Coordinates of C-alpha atoms and ligand atoms in Angstrom, one line a residue:
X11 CA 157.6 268.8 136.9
X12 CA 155.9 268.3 140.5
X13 CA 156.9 264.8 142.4
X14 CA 154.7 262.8 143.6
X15 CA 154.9 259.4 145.8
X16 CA 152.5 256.6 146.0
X17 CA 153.2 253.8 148.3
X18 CA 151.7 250.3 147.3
X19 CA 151.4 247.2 149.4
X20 CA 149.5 243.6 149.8
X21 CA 147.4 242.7 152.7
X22 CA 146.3 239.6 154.0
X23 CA 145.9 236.1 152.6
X24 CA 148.1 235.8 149.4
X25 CA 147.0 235.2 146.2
X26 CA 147.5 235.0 141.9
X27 CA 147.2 238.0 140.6
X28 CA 148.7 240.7 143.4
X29 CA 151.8 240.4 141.4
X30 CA 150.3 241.6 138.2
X31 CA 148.5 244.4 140.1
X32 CA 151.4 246.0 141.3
X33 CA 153.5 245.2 138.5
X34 CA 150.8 247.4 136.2
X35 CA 150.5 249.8 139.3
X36 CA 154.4 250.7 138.7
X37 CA 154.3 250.7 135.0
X38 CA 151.3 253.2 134.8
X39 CA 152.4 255.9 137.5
X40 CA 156.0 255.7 135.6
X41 CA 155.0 255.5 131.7
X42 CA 157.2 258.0 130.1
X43 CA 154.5 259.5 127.7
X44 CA 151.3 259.6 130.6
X45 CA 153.5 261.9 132.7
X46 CA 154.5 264.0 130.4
X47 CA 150.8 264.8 129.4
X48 CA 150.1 264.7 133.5
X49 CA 152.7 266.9 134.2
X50 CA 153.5 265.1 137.5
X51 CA 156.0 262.9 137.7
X52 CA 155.2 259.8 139.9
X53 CA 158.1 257.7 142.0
X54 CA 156.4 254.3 143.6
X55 CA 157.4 252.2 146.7
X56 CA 156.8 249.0 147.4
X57 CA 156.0 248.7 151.0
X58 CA 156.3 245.1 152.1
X59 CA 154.4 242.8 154.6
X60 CA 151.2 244.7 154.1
X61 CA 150.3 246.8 156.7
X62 CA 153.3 245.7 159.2
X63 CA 155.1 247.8 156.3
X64 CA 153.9 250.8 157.7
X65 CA 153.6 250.2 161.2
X66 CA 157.6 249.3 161.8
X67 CA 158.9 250.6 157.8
X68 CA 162.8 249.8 159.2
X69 CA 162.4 246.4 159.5
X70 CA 161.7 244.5 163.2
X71 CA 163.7 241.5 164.7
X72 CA 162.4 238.8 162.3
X73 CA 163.0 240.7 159.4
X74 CA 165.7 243.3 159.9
X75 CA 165.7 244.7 156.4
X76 CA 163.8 247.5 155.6
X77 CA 160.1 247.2 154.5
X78 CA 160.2 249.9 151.8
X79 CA 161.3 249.9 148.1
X80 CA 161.8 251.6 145.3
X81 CA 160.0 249.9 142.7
X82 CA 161.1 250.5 138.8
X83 CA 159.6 249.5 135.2
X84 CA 162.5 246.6 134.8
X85 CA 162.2 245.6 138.6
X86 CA 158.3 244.6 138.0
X87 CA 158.9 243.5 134.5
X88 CA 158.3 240.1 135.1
X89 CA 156.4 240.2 138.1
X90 CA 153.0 239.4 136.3
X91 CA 153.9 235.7 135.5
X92 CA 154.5 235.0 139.2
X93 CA 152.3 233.9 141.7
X94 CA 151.4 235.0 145.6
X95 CA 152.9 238.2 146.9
X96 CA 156.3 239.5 145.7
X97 CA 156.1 242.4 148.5
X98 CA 155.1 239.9 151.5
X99 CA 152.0 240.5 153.0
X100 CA 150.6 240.0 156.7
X101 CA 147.4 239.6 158.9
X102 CA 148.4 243.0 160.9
X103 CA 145.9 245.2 162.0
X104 CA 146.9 249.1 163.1
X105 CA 143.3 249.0 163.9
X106 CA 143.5 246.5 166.9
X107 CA 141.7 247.1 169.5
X108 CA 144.5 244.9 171.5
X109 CA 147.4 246.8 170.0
X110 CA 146.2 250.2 168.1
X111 CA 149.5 251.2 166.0
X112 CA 147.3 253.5 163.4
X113 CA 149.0 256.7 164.9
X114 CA 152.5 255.2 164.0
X115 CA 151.0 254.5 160.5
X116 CA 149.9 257.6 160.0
X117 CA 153.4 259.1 161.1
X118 CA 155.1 257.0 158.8
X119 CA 153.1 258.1 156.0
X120 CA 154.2 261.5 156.2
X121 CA 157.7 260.7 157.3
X122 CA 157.9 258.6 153.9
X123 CA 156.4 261.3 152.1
X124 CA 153.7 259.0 150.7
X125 CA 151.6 261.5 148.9
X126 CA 149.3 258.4 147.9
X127 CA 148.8 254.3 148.9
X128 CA 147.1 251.8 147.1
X129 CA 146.0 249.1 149.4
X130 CA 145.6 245.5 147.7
X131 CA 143.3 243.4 149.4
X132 CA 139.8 242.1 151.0
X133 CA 137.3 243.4 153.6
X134 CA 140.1 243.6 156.1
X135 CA 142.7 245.6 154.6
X136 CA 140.2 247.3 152.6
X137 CA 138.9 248.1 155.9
X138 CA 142.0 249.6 157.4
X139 CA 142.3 251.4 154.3
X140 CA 139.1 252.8 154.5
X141 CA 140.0 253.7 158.1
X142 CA 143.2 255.9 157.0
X143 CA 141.0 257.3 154.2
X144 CA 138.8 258.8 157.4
X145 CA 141.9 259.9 158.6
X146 CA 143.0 262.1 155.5
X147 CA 145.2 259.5 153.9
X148 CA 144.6 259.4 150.1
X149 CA 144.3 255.9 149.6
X150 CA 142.4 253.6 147.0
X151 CA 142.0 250.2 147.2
X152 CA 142.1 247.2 144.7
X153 CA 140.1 244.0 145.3
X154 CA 141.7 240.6 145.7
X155 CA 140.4 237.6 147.9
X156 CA 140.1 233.8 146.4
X157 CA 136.9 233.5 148.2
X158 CA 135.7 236.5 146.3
X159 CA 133.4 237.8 148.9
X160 CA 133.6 242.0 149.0
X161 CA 130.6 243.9 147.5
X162 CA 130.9 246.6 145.1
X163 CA 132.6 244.4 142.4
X164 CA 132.0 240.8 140.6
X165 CA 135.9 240.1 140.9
X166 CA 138.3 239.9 143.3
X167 CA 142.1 238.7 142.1
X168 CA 142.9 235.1 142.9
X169 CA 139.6 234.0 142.6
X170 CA 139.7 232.4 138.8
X171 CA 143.2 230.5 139.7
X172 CA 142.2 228.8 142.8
X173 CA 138.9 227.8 140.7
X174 CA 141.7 226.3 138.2
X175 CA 143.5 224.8 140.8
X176 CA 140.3 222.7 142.4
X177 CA 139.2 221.4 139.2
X178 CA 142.4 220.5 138.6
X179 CA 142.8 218.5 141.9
X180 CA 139.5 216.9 141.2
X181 CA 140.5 215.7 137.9
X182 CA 143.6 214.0 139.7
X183 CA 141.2 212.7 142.1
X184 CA 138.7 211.3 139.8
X185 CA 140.8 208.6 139.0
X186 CA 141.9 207.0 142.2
X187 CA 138.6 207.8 143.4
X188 CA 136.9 205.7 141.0
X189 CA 139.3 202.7 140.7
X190 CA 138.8 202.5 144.1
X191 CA 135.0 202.7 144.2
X192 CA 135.5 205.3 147.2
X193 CA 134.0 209.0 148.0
X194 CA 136.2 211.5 148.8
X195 CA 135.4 214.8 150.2
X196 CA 137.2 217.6 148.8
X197 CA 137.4 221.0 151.4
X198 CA 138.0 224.5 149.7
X199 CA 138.3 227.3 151.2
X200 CA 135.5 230.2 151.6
X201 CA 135.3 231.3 155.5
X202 CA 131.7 232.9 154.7
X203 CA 130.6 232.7 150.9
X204 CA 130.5 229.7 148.8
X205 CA 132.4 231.0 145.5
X206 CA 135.7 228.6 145.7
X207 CA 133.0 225.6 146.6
X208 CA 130.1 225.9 144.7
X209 CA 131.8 227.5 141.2
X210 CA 134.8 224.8 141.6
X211 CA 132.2 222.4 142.4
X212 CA 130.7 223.6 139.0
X213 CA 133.6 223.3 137.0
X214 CA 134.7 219.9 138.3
X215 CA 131.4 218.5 137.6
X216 CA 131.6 217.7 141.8
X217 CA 128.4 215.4 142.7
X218 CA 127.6 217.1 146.0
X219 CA 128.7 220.7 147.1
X220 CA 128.0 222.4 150.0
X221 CA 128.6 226.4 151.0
X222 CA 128.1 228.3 153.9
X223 CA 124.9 230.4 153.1
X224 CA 123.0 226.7 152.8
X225 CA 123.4 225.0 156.4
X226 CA 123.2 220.5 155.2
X227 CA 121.6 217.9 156.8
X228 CA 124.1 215.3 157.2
X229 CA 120.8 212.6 156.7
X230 CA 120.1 214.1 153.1
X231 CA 123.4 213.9 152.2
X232 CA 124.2 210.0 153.0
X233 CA 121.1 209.8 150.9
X234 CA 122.6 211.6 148.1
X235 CA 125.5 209.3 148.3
X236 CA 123.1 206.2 148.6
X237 CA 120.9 207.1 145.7
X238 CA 123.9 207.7 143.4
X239 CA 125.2 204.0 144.3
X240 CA 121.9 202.7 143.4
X241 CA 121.8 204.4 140.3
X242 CA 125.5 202.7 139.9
X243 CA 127.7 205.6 140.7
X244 CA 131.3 204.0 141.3
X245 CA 132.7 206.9 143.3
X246 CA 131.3 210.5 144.8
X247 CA 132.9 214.0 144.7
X248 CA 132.1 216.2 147.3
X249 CA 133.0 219.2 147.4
X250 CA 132.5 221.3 151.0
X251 CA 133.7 225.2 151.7
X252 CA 135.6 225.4 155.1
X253 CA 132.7 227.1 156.7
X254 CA 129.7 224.9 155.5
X255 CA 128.0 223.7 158.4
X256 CA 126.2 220.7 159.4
X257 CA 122.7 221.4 160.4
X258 CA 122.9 221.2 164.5
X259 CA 126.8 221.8 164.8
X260 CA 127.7 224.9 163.7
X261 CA 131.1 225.9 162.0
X262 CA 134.1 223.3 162.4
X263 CA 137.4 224.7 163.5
X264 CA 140.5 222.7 164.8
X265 CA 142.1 225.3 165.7
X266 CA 141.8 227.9 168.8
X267 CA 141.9 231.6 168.2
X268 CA 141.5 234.3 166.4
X269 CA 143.6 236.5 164.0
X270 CA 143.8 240.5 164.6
X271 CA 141.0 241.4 162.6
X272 CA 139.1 238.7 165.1
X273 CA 138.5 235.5 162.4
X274 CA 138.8 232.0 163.7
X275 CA 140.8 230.0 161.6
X276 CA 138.3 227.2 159.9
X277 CA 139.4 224.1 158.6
X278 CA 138.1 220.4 159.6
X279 CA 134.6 220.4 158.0
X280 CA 136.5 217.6 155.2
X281 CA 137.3 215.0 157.5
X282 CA 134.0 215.4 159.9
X283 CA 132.2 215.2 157.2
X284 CA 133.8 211.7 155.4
X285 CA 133.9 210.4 159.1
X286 CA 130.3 211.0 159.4
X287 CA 129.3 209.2 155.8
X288 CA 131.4 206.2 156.2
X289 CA 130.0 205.7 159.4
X290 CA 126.3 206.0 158.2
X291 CA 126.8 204.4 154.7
X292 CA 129.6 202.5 155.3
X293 CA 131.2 203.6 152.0
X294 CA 135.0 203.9 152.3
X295 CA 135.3 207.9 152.5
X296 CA 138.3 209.7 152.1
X297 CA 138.6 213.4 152.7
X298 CA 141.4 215.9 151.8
X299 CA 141.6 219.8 152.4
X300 CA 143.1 221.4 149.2
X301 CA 143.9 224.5 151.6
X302 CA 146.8 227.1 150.4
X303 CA 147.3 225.1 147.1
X304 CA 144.4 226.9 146.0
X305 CA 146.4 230.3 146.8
X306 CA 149.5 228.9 144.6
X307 CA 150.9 228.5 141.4
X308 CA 151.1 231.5 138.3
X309 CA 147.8 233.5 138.0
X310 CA 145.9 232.1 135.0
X311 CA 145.2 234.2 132.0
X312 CA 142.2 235.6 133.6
X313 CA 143.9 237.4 136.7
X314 CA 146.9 238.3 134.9
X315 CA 144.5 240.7 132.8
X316 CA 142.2 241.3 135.3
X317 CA 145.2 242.2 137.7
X318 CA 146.8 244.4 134.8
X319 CA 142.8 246.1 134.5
X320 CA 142.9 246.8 138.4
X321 CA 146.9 248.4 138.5
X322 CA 146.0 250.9 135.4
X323 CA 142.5 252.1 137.2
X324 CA 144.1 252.4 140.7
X325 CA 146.6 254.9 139.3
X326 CA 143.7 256.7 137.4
X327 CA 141.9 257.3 140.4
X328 CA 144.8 259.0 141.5
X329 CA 145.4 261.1 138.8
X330 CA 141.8 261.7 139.0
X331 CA 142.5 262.3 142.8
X332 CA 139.5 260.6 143.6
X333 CA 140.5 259.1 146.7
X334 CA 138.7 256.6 149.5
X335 CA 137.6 253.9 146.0
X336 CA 138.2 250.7 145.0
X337 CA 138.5 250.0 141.8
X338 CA 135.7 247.3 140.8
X339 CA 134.7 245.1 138.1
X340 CA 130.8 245.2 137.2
X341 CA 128.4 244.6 134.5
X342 CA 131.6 243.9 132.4
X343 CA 133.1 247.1 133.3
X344 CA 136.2 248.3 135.1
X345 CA 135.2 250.8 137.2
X346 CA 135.1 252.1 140.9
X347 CA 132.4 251.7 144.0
X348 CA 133.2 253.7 147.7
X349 CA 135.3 251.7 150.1
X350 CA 132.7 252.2 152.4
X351 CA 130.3 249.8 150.1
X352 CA 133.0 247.5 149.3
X353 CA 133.4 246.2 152.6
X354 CA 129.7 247.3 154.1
X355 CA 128.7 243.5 154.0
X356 CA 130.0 240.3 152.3
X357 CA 129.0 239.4 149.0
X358 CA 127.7 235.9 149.3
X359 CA 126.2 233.5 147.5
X360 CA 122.1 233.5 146.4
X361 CA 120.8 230.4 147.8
X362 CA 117.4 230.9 145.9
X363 CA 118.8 231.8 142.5
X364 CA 122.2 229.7 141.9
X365 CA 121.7 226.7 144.5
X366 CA 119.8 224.0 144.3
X367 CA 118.8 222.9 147.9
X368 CA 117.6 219.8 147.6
X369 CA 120.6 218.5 145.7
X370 CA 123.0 219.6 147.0
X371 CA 124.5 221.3 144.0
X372 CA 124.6 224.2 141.6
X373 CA 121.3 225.7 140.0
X374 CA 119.5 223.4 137.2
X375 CA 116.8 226.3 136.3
X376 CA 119.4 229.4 134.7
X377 CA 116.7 231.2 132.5
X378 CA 113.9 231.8 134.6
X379 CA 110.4 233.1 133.1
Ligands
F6P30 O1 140.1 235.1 153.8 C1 140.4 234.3 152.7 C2 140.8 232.9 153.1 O2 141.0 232.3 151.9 C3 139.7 232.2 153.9 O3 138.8 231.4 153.2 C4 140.5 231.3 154.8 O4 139.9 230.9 156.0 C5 141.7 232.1 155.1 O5 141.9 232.9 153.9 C6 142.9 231.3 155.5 O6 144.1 232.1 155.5 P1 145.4 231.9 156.3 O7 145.6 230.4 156.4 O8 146.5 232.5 155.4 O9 145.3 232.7 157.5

């Protein structure tokens, strides 16, 4: 029977649901029956710390272990319950213009004798991906990002358990919040697109949210919050994405930088923000940045399945060898869009259909004539 060996690995920010991915990834490409009707029999490796995997495979000084292994059916058995990464993942970029190591990746690939790589991840290791695929590397790609903002599919892994894990958080804060009589502002994450806010927001029944396709007046929202008091509100949720921005200040970072693939790290919008109302309404406000605990805990139900969905198409595709795809979820289908048009723009959120501008908050009009 011919051999054949795909490599798989994680890029980027962690999240639930990789682990299922890979985990149905292994058991497809190995299932005892499928190659026997294939007649090619598949070996996969685990190639850990995403893309810095394949730039230095044998391992470098802060992790002098090799990067590559041998994954089996009983290694991955379990791995669908667990949450983040269990191959390690990392921000590297073979495509930095800084540091351009894609000529060692490409070397390692044949010197590992990766016939195949699935690449799990968002617009930046799709995009490296994508890159390789230019490059002759058979590669297909499998969405994840929590702030669920590539095109080509309506679901990206993580995104349904960090949606869990702010409603949840809101719940807790519900309580103080209102004993207290004080508003807290809640930041999620969502560099570009308002997913995480607005459909957390959503689901937490928040009183204000705020994305980054909508830029707020920091006037109408101190209204907001004044109105609600009259009308006897006893607390406020708020609920801001880390790169909302306040009409006349543009996005709020604390920190300098930028990562390889160039982003800024956000983060700060929260606390501006509750400085800003208690100042103007002098309502005690309270702020707190939920940050990677929306990236932790067990994937919920939803990306376990949707991971398992993703794993089983990615090794179709290569089967089908129908290389340079993602595999996508739309219209209630799995199936599987160009790279190219998963990571040509961002998909972001429709201010004019699912946001109510005035306030503040998710879409009151669904059914529209
Ligand atoms: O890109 C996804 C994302 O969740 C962004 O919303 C956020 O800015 C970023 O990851 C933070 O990632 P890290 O702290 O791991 O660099």
């Amino acid at each position: 029977m011919e051999k054949r060996r795909i490599g798989v690995l994680t890029g980027g920010g962690d999240c639930a649901g990789l682990n299922p991915a890979i985990k149905w990834v292994v058991k497809t490409a190995l299932d005892d029956r499928l190659q026997r009707t294939r007649k090619i029999q598949y070996e996969v490796v685990g190639i850990r710390d995403g893309w810095k995997g394949l730039v230095q495979p044998e391992g470098d000084k802060d992790a002098p272990v090799s990067r590559i292994v041998t994954l089996t059916e009983e290694m991955v058995r379990t791995w669908d319950r667990y949450g983040g990464t269990n191959l390690g993942t990392s921000r590297t970029n073979p495509y930095d213009p800084e540091n351009d190591c894609s000529k060692a990746v490409l070397k390692n690939i044949e010197d590992l004798r990766l016939d195949y790589l699935v690449a799990i991840g968002g617009e930046d290791t799709l995009g490296v991906a994508h890159k390789l695929y230019g490059e002759g590397v058979k590669v297909v790609g499998i969405p994840k990002t929590i702030d669920k903002d590539l095109s080509g599919t309506d679901y990206t892994l993580g995104f349904e358990t960090a949606v869990g894990v702010i409603t949840e958080e809101i719940d807790r804060l519900r309580t103080t919040a209102g004993s207290h009589r004080r508003i807290f502002v809640v930041e999620t994450m969502g560099r570009h697109a308002g997913w995480l806010a607005l459909e957390g927001g959503e689901s937490s029944g928040a009183y204000i949210i705020l994305i980054p396709e909508y830029d707020f007046e920091l006037e109408r929202v101190n209204e907001l919050v004044l109105e609600g008091r009259r009308k006897g509100m006893r607390y406020d949720i708020i609920v801001v994405a880390e790169g909302a921005k306040p009409r006349g200040y543009g996005e709020i970072s604390k920190e300098e930088g930028v990562d390889s693939f160039g982003h800024k790290m956000l983060g700060g919008v929260g606390e501006f923000l509750a400085k800003k109302i208690s100042e103007a309404t002098k309502i005690e406000t309270r702020s707190i940045t939920l940050s990677h605990l929306q990236r932790g805990g067990a994937p919920c139900a939803y990306d376990r399945r949707m991971g398992r969905y993703f794993g089983i198409a990615a090794v179709d595709l290569i089967v089908k060898e129908d290389f340079g795809k993602m595999v996508s979820y739309r219209n209630g289908q799995i199936t599987a869009v160009p790279l190219k048009e998963a990571i040509a723009k961002l998909n972001l959120v429709n201010v004019e259909t699912m946001y109510d501008t005035e306030r503040y908050n998710g879409r009151r009009t669904i059914l529209r004539s």
